């Protein structure tokens, strides 16, 4: 210690039943009354001394005490070793002025008390008591002094961030002599206690090492909270359903009232399926898949990302993000695109629609909506600010109701509408704007199921009304509401890519068969240079293919490995990314990434899954309607 009050603490600890072997005070002559009180209690005292070392790994065993010269510059006398289980330290008292400082109150350094005190309070503040330095407990504090000799670099200042006096001295030598600069250079006072136990000493050391008075170095900024607050206190009652804010579909209430079984998909509560009384989950999914294949299904695809891009340079801007060419996209048309990062890794996919020469609608995956919007914004602001383009994420503003199935066109043509839904007027990968049943909407003819499909984008507040109109009119065609699990099976049957499921952090467009599209693109795009690396063009990379078990009754599960024997040992040469029993085809199907997969179409491989082996044939990804006649019809 270096002050009177620590002695009183030692006496209180002894009175509580603890053994206090010694008090070490850096002051040469503490008050005589304290020395007498310690002696009467049998407590050994060492004055004009410092603790210069400790021993013990998992617990304290002893401390080393050295006498020091008057200015603390050199060791004097013999070294003492005191056995103990703990070391308590006190550098004196300092006024708790954090709240005062946060209220923009000014501080002054008091040389007598060795701490900062309020200087000039604002009219709204009044400081009293110990905070104003009116307590006698402040008295008798010895200013900081350097530990003797080579031990100086072990003189700890901030025990939370392991900052030593040597760190502060280094900051001074590096010319970080302003209080705030020293704080950031050393991280002193930046831990959980926000400098309560370290800032005063750190500033005193900085003053001493730069030849300034302690009051001339300034102070650091005190930030809330004054007392650490637990995350549990901040969270308060946000638990259970409130732990993470739920994002609900615009038609959520209808779904909930019609048997929807909800799951979390990309932060949205979405119907996995619509179970009827007595129906199993798998049975509901099978029924919904067959409804889309044979009649018509209605799917709520509202979470799909939607970003409007406008401006004379919109086409140029978007073309730089996709591996395939977007410059030639004409008004009224859509184009599927794959997006990569600077390393050439696939990060998202979706369709881009051209509404006008200077107006595009970028579609993203549901999970990537916010991330891709931020990605586009970053490149526009930081890399290409000269391009005349403006971005507006509108995912939540537009609900998307997808009608899919062979009767989808007939159902839409029965409504009062200004959109011609005929195949000749509205071809596959077309986009139109207009009205239907009194609702303004944008319609994209694009399919994730492999069937004739129309995505109806309507203002979110009108979604529930349009959904119910479609359900009522669709009853004549055997319409069924369809959950996301059925949609995922439909896309698997068709062999459509699901980014984030069929891809991971190592997948590039070449692995997915996009090499020809990339080669045909005349312009540059983010990631193109990386995709010229030999590593990215290795012929033995894991490439995306279909997998069909030779035993049609055998279940195929995602996560199974494609294995082969090399030197008598089994090794994995790929894995199944998507799999399940196909209601349409009547057997299990899978998609996966296999080494040299494109060149091995037709080969039989072995799948290994939790101790079970299964032969399967590598096939092209499209199991159902590979020519695409149904969705283009």
Coordinates of C-alpha atoms in Angstrom, one line a residue:
X1 CA 0.0 0.0 0.0
X2 CA 0.9 3.7 0.0
X3 CA -1.9 5.1 2.2
X4 CA -3.4 4.9 5.7
X5 CA -6.7 3.3 4.8
X6 CA -5.1 0.0 3.7
X7 CA -3.8 -0.4 7.2
X8 CA -7.3 -0.2 8.6
X9 CA -8.4 -2.7 6.0
X10 CA -5.7 -5.1 7.2
X11 CA -6.9 -4.7 10.8
X12 CA -10.5 -5.4 9.8
X13 CA -9.4 -8.6 7.9
X14 CA -7.6 -9.8 11.0
X15 CA -10.6 -9.0 13.2
X16 CA -12.7 -11.1 10.8
X17 CA -10.5 -14.1 11.4
X18 CA -7.9 -14.0 8.7
X19 CA -4.2 -14.1 9.4
X20 CA -2.4 -11.0 8.1
X21 CA 1.3 -11.9 8.0
X22 CA 2.6 -8.4 6.9
X23 CA 1.9 -4.9 5.7
X24 CA 4.3 -3.4 3.1
X25 CA 4.1 0.4 2.7
X26 CA 6.1 2.3 0.1
X27 CA 6.2 5.3 2.5
X28 CA 9.2 5.5 4.7
X29 CA 7.3 6.8 7.7
X30 CA 3.6 6.0 8.0
X31 CA 1.8 7.5 11.0
X32 CA 3.1 6.2 14.3
X33 CA -0.4 5.3 15.5
X34 CA -0.7 2.8 12.6
X35 CA 2.7 1.2 13.3
X36 CA 1.7 0.8 17.0
X37 CA -1.7 -0.7 16.1
X38 CA 0.0 -3.2 13.8
X39 CA 2.6 -4.2 16.4
X40 CA -0.1 -4.7 19.0
X41 CA -1.8 -7.1 16.6
X42 CA 1.4 -9.0 15.8
X43 CA 1.4 -7.9 12.2
X44 CA 4.9 -7.5 10.6
X45 CA 5.5 -4.2 8.9
X46 CA 7.9 -3.2 6.1
X47 CA 8.1 0.6 5.5
X48 CA 9.9 2.2 2.6
X49 CA 9.5 -1.1 0.8
X50 CA 7.7 -2.6 -2.3
X51 CA 6.5 -6.0 -3.3
X52 CA 8.7 -6.7 -6.3
X53 CA 7.9 -10.3 -7.1
X54 CA 5.5 -13.1 -6.3
X55 CA 5.6 -16.9 -6.4
X56 CA 2.9 -19.4 -7.2
X57 CA 1.2 -20.8 -10.2
X58 CA -2.3 -22.0 -9.4
X59 CA -2.3 -20.0 -6.2
X60 CA -0.2 -17.5 -4.3
X61 CA 2.7 -19.0 -2.2
X62 CA 4.8 -16.0 -1.3
X63 CA 5.8 -12.5 -2.1
X64 CA 9.3 -10.8 -2.4
X65 CA 9.7 -7.5 -0.6
X66 CA 12.6 -5.1 -1.2
X67 CA 13.4 -1.8 0.5
X68 CA 13.7 1.1 -1.8
X69 CA 15.4 4.5 -1.8
X70 CA 13.5 7.7 -1.1
X71 CA 12.7 8.3 -4.7
X72 CA 12.2 4.6 -5.5
X73 CA 15.0 4.5 -8.0
X74 CA 17.1 1.8 -6.3
X75 CA 16.7 -1.2 -4.0
X76 CA 18.1 -0.9 -0.5
X77 CA 18.5 -3.5 2.2
X78 CA 18.0 -7.2 2.0
X79 CA 15.3 -9.1 0.1
X80 CA 12.6 -10.6 2.3
X81 CA 10.3 -13.5 1.3
X82 CA 7.0 -13.6 3.0
X83 CA 4.7 -16.7 2.8
X84 CA 1.1 -15.9 2.1
X85 CA -2.0 -17.2 0.3
X86 CA -3.1 -13.8 -1.2
X87 CA -1.8 -10.4 -2.0
X88 CA -4.1 -7.4 -1.4
X89 CA -3.1 -4.0 -3.0
X90 CA -4.2 -0.5 -2.4
X91 CA -3.1 2.6 -4.3
X92 CA -5.3 5.0 -2.3
X93 CA -8.7 6.5 -2.8
X94 CA -9.9 8.4 -5.9
X95 CA -13.2 10.3 -6.2
X96 CA -15.9 8.5 -8.3
X97 CA -16.2 11.2 -10.9
X98 CA -17.4 9.2 -13.9
X99 CA -20.9 10.4 -13.8
X100 CA -19.7 13.9 -13.1
X101 CA -17.4 13.7 -16.2
X102 CA -20.2 12.3 -18.4
X103 CA -22.2 15.4 -17.4
X104 CA -19.3 17.5 -18.9
X105 CA -17.9 18.5 -15.5
X106 CA -14.2 19.6 -15.5
X107 CA -11.6 18.0 -13.3
X108 CA -8.5 19.3 -11.6
X109 CA -5.6 17.3 -10.0
X110 CA -5.1 17.8 -6.3
X111 CA -1.4 17.3 -5.4
X112 CA -2.1 16.9 -1.7
X113 CA -4.7 14.1 -2.1
X114 CA -3.0 12.6 -5.2
X115 CA -6.2 12.3 -7.3
X116 CA -8.5 14.2 -9.6
X117 CA -11.4 16.3 -8.0
X118 CA -14.2 18.3 -9.5
X119 CA -13.1 21.7 -10.7
X120 CA -16.0 23.8 -12.1
X121 CA -19.4 22.3 -11.9
X122 CA -22.1 23.2 -14.3
X123 CA -25.2 25.0 -12.9
X124 CA -27.1 21.7 -13.0
X125 CA -24.5 19.9 -10.8
X126 CA -23.5 20.0 -7.2
X127 CA -20.7 17.8 -5.9
X128 CA -20.6 17.0 -2.2
X129 CA -18.9 14.7 0.3
X130 CA -16.2 12.3 -0.7
X131 CA -16.7 13.0 -4.4
X132 CA -15.6 16.6 -3.6
X133 CA -12.5 15.4 -1.7
X134 CA -14.0 16.1 1.7
X135 CA -13.1 12.8 3.4
X136 CA -10.2 12.4 5.7
X137 CA -9.6 9.0 4.2
X138 CA -7.9 10.6 1.2
X139 CA -4.9 11.9 3.2
X140 CA -1.4 10.4 3.3
X141 CA -1.1 9.0 -0.3
X142 CA 2.3 8.6 -1.7
X143 CA 2.6 9.4 -5.4
X144 CA 3.6 6.7 -7.8
X145 CA 7.2 5.6 -7.7
X146 CA 9.0 3.3 -10.1
X147 CA 10.0 -0.2 -8.9
X148 CA 13.8 -0.6 -8.6
X149 CA 16.1 -2.1 -11.3
X150 CA 15.1 -4.7 -13.8
X151 CA 11.8 -5.3 -11.9
X152 CA 10.3 -2.1 -13.4
X153 CA 8.8 -3.9 -16.4
X154 CA 6.9 -6.1 -14.0
X155 CA 5.1 -3.2 -12.3
X156 CA 1.5 -3.8 -13.2
X157 CA -0.9 -0.9 -13.7
X158 CA -4.0 -2.3 -15.3
X159 CA -4.6 -5.9 -14.0
X160 CA -7.6 -6.3 -16.3
X161 CA -5.6 -5.8 -19.5
X162 CA -2.2 -6.7 -18.2
X163 CA -0.7 -3.3 -18.8
X164 CA 2.5 -2.5 -17.0
X165 CA 4.5 0.7 -16.3
X166 CA 6.9 -0.4 -19.0
X167 CA 4.0 -0.3 -21.6
X168 CA 3.2 3.3 -20.6
X169 CA 6.9 4.2 -20.8
X170 CA 7.1 2.7 -24.3
X171 CA 4.0 4.8 -25.3
X172 CA 5.8 7.9 -24.1
X173 CA 8.9 7.0 -26.1
X174 CA 6.7 6.5 -29.2
X175 CA 5.3 10.0 -28.6
X176 CA 1.9 8.8 -27.5
X177 CA 2.0 11.5 -24.8
X178 CA -1.7 12.6 -24.9
X179 CA -3.8 10.8 -22.3
X180 CA -6.3 9.5 -24.9
X181 CA -3.4 8.3 -27.2
X182 CA -1.7 6.5 -24.4
X183 CA -4.9 4.8 -23.4
X184 CA -5.4 3.4 -26.9
X185 CA -1.8 2.5 -27.4
X186 CA -1.6 0.5 -24.2
X187 CA -5.4 -0.3 -23.7
X188 CA -5.0 0.9 -20.1
X189 CA -8.5 1.6 -18.7
X190 CA -10.3 0.0 -21.6
X191 CA -11.4 -3.3 -19.9
X192 CA -14.5 -4.1 -17.9
X193 CA -13.8 -1.7 -15.0
X194 CA -13.3 1.2 -17.4
X195 CA -10.2 2.4 -15.6
X196 CA -11.5 2.6 -12.1
X197 CA -8.4 0.8 -10.7
X198 CA -5.9 1.9 -13.3
X199 CA -6.5 5.3 -14.9
X200 CA -5.2 7.4 -12.1
X201 CA -1.9 5.4 -11.9
X202 CA -1.5 5.3 -15.7
X203 CA -1.9 9.1 -15.9
X204 CA 0.6 9.6 -13.1
X205 CA 3.2 7.3 -14.8
X206 CA 2.7 9.2 -18.1
X207 CA 3.2 12.5 -16.3
X208 CA 6.4 11.2 -14.6
X209 CA 7.9 9.8 -17.8
X210 CA 7.2 12.9 -19.8
X211 CA 8.4 15.4 -17.2
X212 CA 5.0 17.0 -16.6
X213 CA 2.9 17.6 -13.6
X214 CA 0.1 15.1 -13.1
X215 CA -2.5 17.7 -13.6
X216 CA -1.1 18.7 -17.0
X217 CA -1.5 15.4 -18.9
X218 CA -5.3 15.6 -19.0
X219 CA -7.8 12.8 -18.4
X220 CA -9.4 10.1 -20.5
X221 CA -13.1 10.0 -21.3
X222 CA -15.4 8.2 -18.8
X223 CA -18.0 6.2 -20.6
X224 CA -21.2 4.5 -19.5
X225 CA -21.9 2.2 -17.8
X226 CA -20.2 3.2 -14.6
X227 CA -20.9 -0.2 -13.1
X228 CA -20.7 -3.3 -15.4
X229 CA -24.1 -4.4 -16.5
X230 CA -24.8 -8.1 -17.3
X231 CA -26.2 -9.1 -20.7
X232 CA -29.0 -10.7 -18.8
X233 CA -30.0 -7.4 -17.3
X234 CA -29.9 -5.8 -20.7
X235 CA -32.0 -8.6 -22.2
X236 CA -34.4 -8.4 -19.3
X237 CA -37.6 -10.2 -20.3
X238 CA -36.5 -10.9 -23.9
X239 CA -36.4 -14.7 -23.8
X240 CA -38.3 -17.6 -25.3
X241 CA -40.2 -16.2 -28.3
X242 CA -38.7 -12.8 -27.6
X243 CA -35.1 -14.0 -27.6
X244 CA -34.8 -13.2 -31.3
X245 CA -37.3 -10.9 -33.0
X246 CA -39.5 -13.1 -35.2
X247 CA -40.1 -12.0 -38.8
X248 CA -43.6 -13.0 -39.8
X249 CA -44.9 -13.3 -43.4
X250 CA -47.6 -10.8 -44.5
X251 CA -50.1 -13.8 -44.7
X252 CA -49.0 -15.3 -41.4
X253 CA -52.4 -15.2 -39.8
X254 CA -54.0 -17.2 -42.6
X255 CA -51.2 -19.8 -42.5
X256 CA -51.6 -20.2 -38.8
X257 CA -55.3 -20.7 -39.1
X258 CA -55.0 -23.4 -41.8
X259 CA -52.7 -26.0 -40.3
X260 CA -49.3 -24.5 -41.1
X261 CA -46.4 -26.1 -39.2
X262 CA -43.9 -23.3 -38.7
X263 CA -40.2 -23.5 -38.7
X264 CA -37.4 -20.9 -38.8
X265 CA -35.9 -20.4 -42.2
X266 CA -33.4 -17.6 -42.5
X267 CA -34.9 -15.6 -39.7
X268 CA -38.5 -15.9 -40.9
X269 CA -41.2 -18.0 -39.5
X270 CA -42.4 -19.9 -42.5
X271 CA -44.8 -22.8 -43.1
X272 CA -42.8 -26.0 -43.5
X273 CA -46.0 -27.8 -44.5
X274 CA -49.8 -27.7 -44.0
X275 CA -50.8 -30.8 -42.0
X276 CA -54.3 -32.0 -42.1
X277 CA -55.9 -33.8 -39.1
X278 CA -54.3 -37.2 -38.7
X279 CA -51.7 -36.5 -41.4
X280 CA -48.0 -37.0 -40.8
X281 CA -45.4 -34.3 -41.7
X282 CA -44.0 -36.5 -44.5
X283 CA -47.5 -37.2 -45.7
X284 CA -48.3 -33.5 -45.9
X285 CA -45.1 -32.8 -47.9
X286 CA -45.8 -35.6 -50.3
X287 CA -49.3 -34.4 -50.9
X288 CA -48.1 -30.8 -51.5
X289 CA -45.4 -31.9 -54.0
X290 CA -47.9 -33.9 -56.0
X291 CA -50.4 -31.0 -56.0
X292 CA -47.8 -28.8 -57.7
X293 CA -46.9 -31.5 -60.2
X294 CA -50.6 -32.4 -61.0
X295 CA -52.7 -29.3 -60.4
X296 CA -51.6 -26.0 -58.8
X297 CA -49.9 -25.0 -55.6
X298 CA -49.7 -21.6 -53.8
X299 CA -46.5 -20.8 -52.0
X300 CA -45.6 -17.8 -49.9
X301 CA -42.2 -16.7 -51.1
X302 CA -42.2 -13.2 -49.5
X303 CA -38.8 -13.5 -47.8
X304 CA -37.0 -13.7 -51.2
X305 CA -34.7 -10.7 -51.4
X306 CA -35.7 -7.8 -53.6
X307 CA -33.5 -4.8 -54.4
X308 CA -34.3 -2.1 -56.8
X309 CA -31.4 -0.7 -58.8
X310 CA -32.0 2.5 -60.8
X311 CA -29.9 4.9 -62.8
X312 CA -28.3 5.3 -66.2
X313 CA -25.4 3.0 -65.1
X314 CA -27.6 0.3 -63.5
X315 CA -26.8 -2.3 -66.2
X316 CA -23.0 -1.6 -66.0
X317 CA -23.1 -1.8 -62.2
X318 CA -25.0 -5.1 -62.0
X319 CA -23.0 -6.7 -64.7
X320 CA -19.9 -6.4 -62.5
X321 CA -21.5 -8.7 -59.8
X322 CA -22.6 -11.7 -61.8
X323 CA -20.5 -14.4 -63.5
X324 CA -22.9 -14.4 -66.5
X325 CA -23.7 -11.5 -68.8
X326 CA -26.4 -9.0 -67.8
X327 CA -25.6 -6.2 -70.2
X328 CA -27.8 -7.7 -72.9
X329 CA -30.8 -8.1 -70.6
X330 CA -33.8 -6.4 -72.2
X331 CA -36.8 -4.7 -70.6
X332 CA -39.5 -7.2 -69.7
X333 CA -37.0 -10.1 -69.3
X334 CA -35.4 -12.0 -66.5
X335 CA -32.0 -13.7 -66.2
X336 CA -30.7 -16.1 -63.6
X337 CA -27.3 -15.0 -62.2
X338 CA -24.7 -16.4 -59.9
X339 CA -22.7 -14.0 -57.7
X340 CA -19.2 -14.5 -56.3
X341 CA -16.9 -12.6 -53.8
X342 CA -13.4 -11.4 -54.6
X343 CA -12.0 -14.8 -54.0
X344 CA -14.3 -16.4 -56.6
X345 CA -16.5 -18.1 -54.1
X346 CA -20.3 -18.4 -54.7
X347 CA -22.2 -16.2 -52.2
X348 CA -25.7 -16.0 -53.7
X349 CA -27.9 -16.5 -56.7
X350 CA -31.2 -15.2 -58.0
X351 CA -33.0 -13.7 -61.0
X352 CA -32.5 -10.1 -62.2
X353 CA -35.4 -8.4 -63.9
X354 CA -35.2 -5.5 -66.3
X355 CA -38.3 -3.3 -65.8
X356 CA -36.8 -0.4 -67.9
X357 CA -33.4 0.4 -69.4
X358 CA -32.5 2.2 -66.2
X359 CA -34.6 0.2 -63.7
X360 CA -33.7 -3.3 -62.5
X361 CA -35.0 -5.6 -59.8
X362 CA -32.4 -7.8 -58.2
X363 CA -33.6 -11.0 -56.7
X364 CA -31.6 -12.8 -54.0
X365 CA -32.0 -15.9 -51.8
X366 CA -34.1 -15.3 -48.6
X367 CA -31.1 -15.8 -46.3
X368 CA -29.0 -13.4 -48.4
X369 CA -31.4 -10.5 -48.8
X370 CA -29.8 -8.2 -46.2
X371 CA -26.3 -9.3 -46.8
X372 CA -26.4 -8.8 -50.6
X373 CA -28.1 -5.4 -50.2
X374 CA -25.2 -4.3 -48.0
X375 CA -22.7 -5.9 -50.4
X376 CA -24.1 -3.9 -53.4
X377 CA -24.2 -0.7 -51.3
X378 CA -20.6 -1.1 -50.2
X379 CA -19.2 -1.5 -53.7
X380 CA -21.4 1.4 -55.0
X381 CA -20.2 3.8 -52.2
X382 CA -16.6 2.7 -51.7
X383 CA -15.4 1.3 -55.1
X384 CA -17.5 2.8 -57.9
X385 CA -19.0 6.1 -56.6
X386 CA -18.7 7.5 -60.1
X387 CA -21.4 5.2 -61.4
X388 CA -24.8 6.9 -61.6
X389 CA -26.9 4.4 -59.7
X390 CA -29.1 4.2 -56.6
X391 CA -30.1 1.2 -54.6
X392 CA -33.2 0.5 -52.6
X393 CA -33.9 -2.8 -50.7
X394 CA -37.6 -3.5 -50.9
X395 CA -37.8 -7.1 -49.5
X396 CA -40.3 -6.2 -46.8
X397 CA -42.4 -3.9 -49.0
X398 CA -43.4 -6.6 -51.5
X399 CA -44.9 -9.9 -50.7
X400 CA -44.4 -12.7 -53.2
X401 CA -47.1 -15.3 -53.8
X402 CA -46.0 -18.1 -56.2
X403 CA -48.5 -20.0 -58.2
X404 CA -46.9 -23.2 -59.6
X405 CA -48.4 -26.1 -61.5
X406 CA -50.0 -27.1 -64.9
X407 CA -53.2 -25.2 -64.1
X408 CA -51.5 -21.9 -62.9
X409 CA -52.1 -20.1 -66.2
X410 CA -55.8 -21.0 -66.4
X411 CA -56.3 -19.9 -62.9
X412 CA -54.7 -16.4 -63.5
X413 CA -56.5 -15.9 -66.8
X414 CA -59.9 -16.2 -65.0
X415 CA -59.3 -12.9 -63.1
X416 CA -59.9 -9.4 -64.2
X417 CA -56.4 -8.3 -65.2
X418 CA -54.5 -6.2 -67.8
X419 CA -51.7 -8.7 -68.0
X420 CA -51.7 -11.2 -70.9
X421 CA -50.7 -14.6 -69.3
X422 CA -50.6 -16.5 -72.6
X423 CA -47.4 -18.4 -73.4
X424 CA -46.8 -16.2 -76.5
X425 CA -47.3 -12.9 -74.7
X426 CA -45.6 -13.9 -71.4
X427 CA -42.8 -16.4 -72.1
X428 CA -40.6 -18.1 -69.5
X429 CA -38.2 -15.7 -67.8
X430 CA -40.4 -12.7 -68.5
X431 CA -41.5 -10.0 -66.1
X432 CA -44.7 -7.9 -66.4
X433 CA -46.3 -5.1 -64.3
X434 CA -50.1 -4.5 -64.1
X435 CA -53.2 -5.3 -62.1
X436 CA -55.0 -8.5 -61.1
X437 CA -58.2 -8.7 -59.2
X438 CA -57.9 -5.0 -58.3
X439 CA -54.3 -5.4 -56.9
X440 CA -51.2 -3.8 -58.4
X441 CA -48.5 -6.3 -58.9
X442 CA -45.3 -7.3 -60.6
X443 CA -45.3 -10.8 -62.1
X444 CA -42.2 -12.8 -62.9
X445 CA -42.5 -16.0 -64.8
X446 CA -39.7 -18.0 -63.2
X447 CA -39.7 -21.5 -61.7
X448 CA -38.0 -23.0 -58.7
X449 CA -40.2 -26.1 -59.0
X450 CA -39.8 -27.1 -62.6
X451 CA -43.5 -26.5 -63.3
X452 CA -45.2 -23.6 -65.0
X453 CA -44.9 -20.9 -62.4
X454 CA -45.7 -17.2 -61.8
X455 CA -44.3 -15.2 -58.9
X456 CA -46.9 -12.5 -58.0
X457 CA -45.2 -9.6 -56.2
X458 CA -47.9 -7.5 -54.5
X459 CA -47.6 -4.7 -51.9
X460 CA -47.2 -6.4 -48.5
X461 CA -50.4 -4.9 -47.1
X462 CA -52.4 -6.4 -49.9
X463 CA -50.9 -9.9 -49.7
X464 CA -53.5 -11.5 -47.4
X465 CA -56.4 -10.3 -49.6
X466 CA -54.8 -11.5 -52.8
X467 CA -53.8 -14.8 -51.2
X468 CA -57.4 -15.5 -50.2
X469 CA -58.7 -14.6 -53.6
X470 CA -56.3 -17.0 -55.2
X471 CA -57.2 -19.8 -52.8
X472 CA -60.9 -19.3 -53.4
X473 CA -60.7 -19.2 -57.1
X474 CA -58.2 -22.0 -57.2
X475 CA -60.5 -24.5 -55.5
X476 CA -61.9 -25.3 -59.0
X477 CA -58.4 -26.4 -60.0
X478 CA -57.5 -28.4 -56.9
X479 CA -55.2 -25.7 -55.4
X480 CA -53.2 -26.5 -52.3
X481 CA -51.1 -24.2 -50.1
X482 CA -47.5 -25.4 -50.2
X483 CA -44.9 -25.2 -47.5
X484 CA -41.2 -24.7 -48.0
X485 CA -40.3 -28.4 -47.5
X486 CA -42.3 -29.3 -50.6
X487 CA -40.7 -26.5 -52.6
X488 CA -37.2 -27.8 -51.6
X489 CA -38.2 -31.3 -52.8
X490 CA -39.6 -29.9 -56.0
X491 CA -36.3 -28.0 -56.7
X492 CA -34.3 -31.1 -55.9
X493 CA -36.3 -33.2 -58.3
X494 CA -35.7 -30.6 -61.0
X495 CA -32.0 -30.4 -60.1
X496 CA -32.0 -26.7 -59.2
X497 CA -29.1 -25.3 -57.1
X498 CA -29.7 -24.1 -53.5
X499 CA -26.9 -21.8 -52.5
X500 CA -25.9 -22.4 -48.9
X501 CA -27.1 -26.0 -49.0
X502 CA -25.4 -27.3 -52.2
X503 CA -22.5 -24.9 -51.8
X504 CA -20.1 -24.0 -49.0
X505 CA -17.2 -21.6 -48.5
X506 CA -15.0 -23.4 -51.1
X507 CA -17.5 -23.7 -54.0
X508 CA -16.8 -21.7 -57.1
X509 CA -18.9 -21.3 -60.3
X510 CA -16.7 -23.8 -62.2
X511 CA -17.6 -26.5 -59.7
X512 CA -21.3 -25.9 -60.6
X513 CA -20.9 -26.0 -64.4
X514 CA -20.8 -22.3 -65.0
X515 CA -17.5 -22.3 -66.9
X516 CA -19.1 -21.8 -70.4
X517 CA -21.3 -18.9 -69.2
X518 CA -18.2 -17.2 -67.6
X519 CA -16.1 -17.7 -70.7
X520 CA -18.8 -16.1 -72.9
X521 CA -19.1 -13.0 -70.8
X522 CA -17.0 -10.2 -72.3
X523 CA -16.7 -8.0 -69.3
X524 CA -15.1 -8.3 -65.9
X525 CA -16.9 -9.3 -62.6
X526 CA -16.0 -9.5 -59.0
X527 CA -14.0 -12.7 -58.5
X528 CA -13.1 -13.3 -62.2
X529 CA -9.3 -12.9 -61.7
X530 CA -9.4 -15.3 -58.8
X531 CA -11.1 -17.9 -61.0
X532 CA -8.1 -17.9 -63.3
X533 CA -6.0 -19.5 -60.7
X534 CA -4.8 -23.1 -61.3
X535 CA -6.2 -24.1 -58.0
X536 CA -9.7 -23.0 -59.0
X537 CA -9.5 -24.8 -62.3
X538 CA -8.2 -28.2 -61.1
X539 CA -10.0 -31.0 -62.9
X540 CA -10.2 -33.0 -59.7
X541 CA -12.2 -30.4 -57.7
X542 CA -15.5 -31.5 -56.2
X543 CA -18.1 -30.8 -58.9
X544 CA -21.9 -30.7 -58.5
X545 CA -23.8 -33.7 -59.8
X546 CA -26.9 -35.9 -59.1
X547 CA -26.8 -39.2 -57.2
X548 CA -29.3 -42.0 -57.6
X549 CA -29.1 -45.1 -55.4
X550 CA -29.1 -48.4 -57.4
X551 CA -31.6 -49.8 -54.9
X552 CA -34.6 -47.6 -55.4
X553 CA -36.0 -48.5 -52.0
X554 CA -32.8 -47.4 -50.2
X555 CA -33.0 -44.1 -48.3
X556 CA -30.5 -41.5 -49.3
X557 CA -29.6 -38.8 -46.7
X558 CA -27.7 -35.5 -46.9
X559 CA -24.3 -35.7 -45.3
X560 CA -23.4 -39.1 -46.7
X561 CA -19.9 -39.3 -48.1
X562 CA -18.8 -40.6 -51.5
X563 CA -15.9 -42.9 -50.6
X564 CA -13.3 -44.8 -52.5
X565 CA -10.4 -47.1 -51.6
X566 CA -6.9 -45.7 -52.0
X567 CA -4.0 -47.9 -50.9
X568 CA -6.3 -50.1 -48.9
X569 CA -7.8 -47.2 -47.0
X570 CA -11.1 -45.5 -47.5
X571 CA -11.1 -41.8 -48.3
X572 CA -13.9 -39.3 -49.0
X573 CA -14.0 -37.9 -52.5
X574 CA -17.2 -36.0 -52.0
X575 CA -20.5 -35.8 -50.2
X576 CA -24.3 -35.5 -50.6
X577 CA -25.5 -32.0 -50.1
X578 CA -29.3 -32.5 -50.6
X579 CA -31.3 -35.8 -50.5
X580 CA -34.7 -37.2 -49.9
X581 CA -37.4 -39.6 -51.2
X582 CA -39.0 -38.1 -54.4
X583 CA -42.9 -38.3 -54.4
X584 CA -42.9 -37.7 -58.1
X585 CA -40.3 -40.3 -59.1
X586 CA -40.9 -42.9 -56.5
X587 CA -37.3 -43.3 -55.3
X588 CA -34.6 -41.5 -53.4
X589 CA -32.6 -38.9 -55.1
X590 CA -29.6 -36.7 -54.1
X591 CA -27.4 -33.9 -55.2
X592 CA -23.8 -33.6 -54.1
X593 CA -20.3 -32.6 -55.0
X594 CA -17.9 -35.3 -56.1
X595 CA -14.3 -35.1 -57.3
X596 CA -14.2 -35.0 -61.1
X597 CA -17.9 -35.3 -61.0
X598 CA -18.6 -33.9 -64.5
X599 CA -16.4 -36.6 -66.1
X600 CA -17.9 -39.4 -64.0
X601 CA -21.5 -39.2 -65.1
X602 CA -22.8 -42.7 -65.3
X603 CA -20.2 -44.1 -62.9
X604 CA -21.2 -46.2 -59.9
X605 CA -19.8 -45.0 -56.5
X606 CA -20.1 -46.0 -52.9
X607 CA -22.0 -43.8 -50.4
X608 CA -21.1 -44.1 -46.7
X609 CA -23.4 -42.9 -44.0
X610 CA -23.1 -43.8 -40.3
X611 CA -21.6 -47.3 -40.9
X612 CA -23.9 -48.1 -43.8
X613 CA -22.6 -48.4 -47.4
X614 CA -24.8 -48.0 -50.5
X615 CA -24.0 -48.1 -54.2
X616 CA -25.3 -45.1 -56.3
X617 CA -24.9 -43.8 -59.8
X618 CA -23.6 -40.4 -60.6
X619 CA -26.1 -38.7 -62.9
X620 CA -26.8 -35.2 -64.3
X621 CA -28.5 -33.0 -61.6
X622 CA -31.9 -32.8 -63.4
X623 CA -34.0 -35.8 -62.5
X624 CA -37.4 -34.5 -63.5
X625 CA -38.2 -33.0 -66.9
X626 CA -34.6 -32.4 -67.8
X627 CA -35.5 -30.5 -71.0
X628 CA -37.6 -28.0 -69.2
X629 CA -40.7 -28.3 -71.4
X630 CA -43.2 -28.1 -68.5
X631 CA -41.9 -24.8 -67.0
X632 CA -41.5 -23.3 -70.5
X633 CA -44.9 -24.3 -71.7

